[in-house]
Amino acid sequence: MTSTEAGGAAGVGALAWRGGFGRLWCAAAVSRFGDALRGTALPLLAYGLTDSPLLISLVTVCGFLPWLFFGLMGGAVADRVDQRRAMWAVDVLRGLLVAGFALAVALGRARIGLLLTLAFALTTLQTLFDNAATALLPSVVPKESLGTANARLITGQELVGRFVGGPVAPALIGSAAALPFAADAATYLVAAALVASLRTAAPPRPRAAAGRTLRREIADGIRALWRDRVLRAFCLSVALGNIGIGALIATLVVIVRGWLGAGDVGYAVVTTGYGAGTVLGGLLAGQMVAAAGGRARTLLLAGLLQSAVLVSFGTVRALWPAALALGLFGFAGAVWNVLETTVVQQRSPEGMVGRISSAFRTVSIAGTPLGALLGGAVAATLGANAPALLAAALVGLGTLVLIPAVRAGDSTSSDSGQIPHTVP
């Protein structure tokens, strides 16, 4: 870590509890707690409303499709508006929607169509919220501290969602079917109040030319992503990896229960190992960058580690090695996610963070449902462990795609291993 980065890390440490970043972190953690409650309750409610596996699976589909339809638009809007106001307004709207749904559940009026509509609407609003949050962060913390800030955000959300929200959700569901949704609505409103209380100036944005349309601004963001050699390689790498990860996620229960022969307890052990690894990876991301000699080398090491442990997960037929493998997979994935977000924020020109990050997200997320379908197909034809090996191959291929950009970084950066902002 350079002296500048060390100073930035210290700066974020001060901001974490006394400045705007502290409020932003708390808002993210509170919102993630509510997401965990809703994420657990929605599939269970769907299962009680219909016996159609297709309709139940559509709950997950509705969590992805809006990114493909509206993700690019959300990024363009995020670059046009005051991101802070957009975030709290979206959270207020989401809170009201979920509160209305909780009332419908309490009155026995919830139907599968209403549930699918809610899932689609919440994710549609999320496309604006997430892009606005990515664009806002560089104005809340110093640019050299973005890596530390992203690590703390990701770690806090994972910790609260998986180890607080996850265990609490069954107790709330057991008390009343509407309770998790009512609690989720409250977390949205609390998060909105925290974001609204930020006293952060909006990031500088170039004045839009007369006659500029959202379509042209979206196209500008896509061109900026494509012309940046590092971001282009990074985006392709993530897209390939996410196809594999989508295959793994969609068939994880099949791998654990069908191939490993583990029951519900075994499934909980494996997913807990993944969650613990993710939290640890977020906490140690900065140290990993320092130990590896820069972000570029850390990305390659994280990708190679993910590929290797997925091979182990798909070949070693025992529960505890599988839990360890997914723990390491989660660790490397968290490090990768921290660096991914930071690189996009630091390499995007001022006023284009929302559009570039939305284009990046849209391409990345598109691979997940494709991978889910592919995972089910290979599991049915080649065996229950095949999706894990497919994921290993695709994550490894995605890592190889990144090598030319990393080599360019090593040859042009004075800070060994850092990813420079090269001219396209």
mmCIF file of C-alpha atoms in Angstrom, residues 20 22-31 84 88 91 187-199:
data_model
loop_
_atom_site.group_PDB
_atom_site.id
_atom_site.type_symbol
_atom_site.label_atom_id
_atom_site.label_comp_id
_atom_site.label_asym_id
_atom_site.label_seq_id
_atom_site.Cartn_x
_atom_site.Cartn_y
_atom_site.Cartn_z
ATOM 1 C CA GLY A 20 -21.037 11.216 5.978
ATOM 2 C CA GLY A 22 -20.776 6.616 8.773
ATOM 3 C CA ARG A 23 -24.362 7.492 7.903
ATOM 4 C CA LEU A 24 -24.030 5.923 4.477
ATOM 5 C CA TRP A 25 -22.637 2.733 6.040
ATOM 6 C CA CYS A 26 -25.468 2.579 8.576
ATOM 7 C CA ALA A 27 -28.046 3.136 5.830
ATOM 8 C CA ALA A 28 -26.543 0.305 3.773
ATOM 9 C CA ALA A 29 -26.451 -2.054 6.764
ATOM 10 C CA VAL A 30 -30.023 -1.285 7.856
ATOM 11 C CA SER A 31 -31.316 -1.710 4.315
ATOM 12 C CA ARG A 84 -28.396 11.789 -2.470
ATOM 13 C CA TRP A 88 -33.632 8.702 -0.194
ATOM 14 C CA ASP A 91 -36.011 4.262 -0.416
ATOM 15 C CA THR A 187 -35.674 -0.403 7.311
ATOM 16 C CA TYR A 188 -36.222 1.367 3.990
ATOM 17 C CA LEU A 189 -37.613 4.414 5.783
ATOM 18 C CA VAL A 190 -34.777 4.455 8.325
ATOM 19 C CA ALA A 191 -32.216 4.173 5.529
ATOM 20 C CA ALA A 192 -33.949 7.022 3.659
ATOM 21 C CA ALA A 193 -33.711 9.257 6.738
ATOM 22 C CA LEU A 194 -29.997 8.490 7.132
ATOM 23 C CA VAL A 195 -29.225 9.260 3.489
ATOM 24 C CA ALA A 196 -31.350 12.429 3.562
ATOM 25 C CA SER A 197 -29.333 13.653 6.555
ATOM 26 C CA LEU A 198 -26.070 13.596 4.565
ATOM 27 C CA ARG A 199 -24.575 17.045 4.061
#
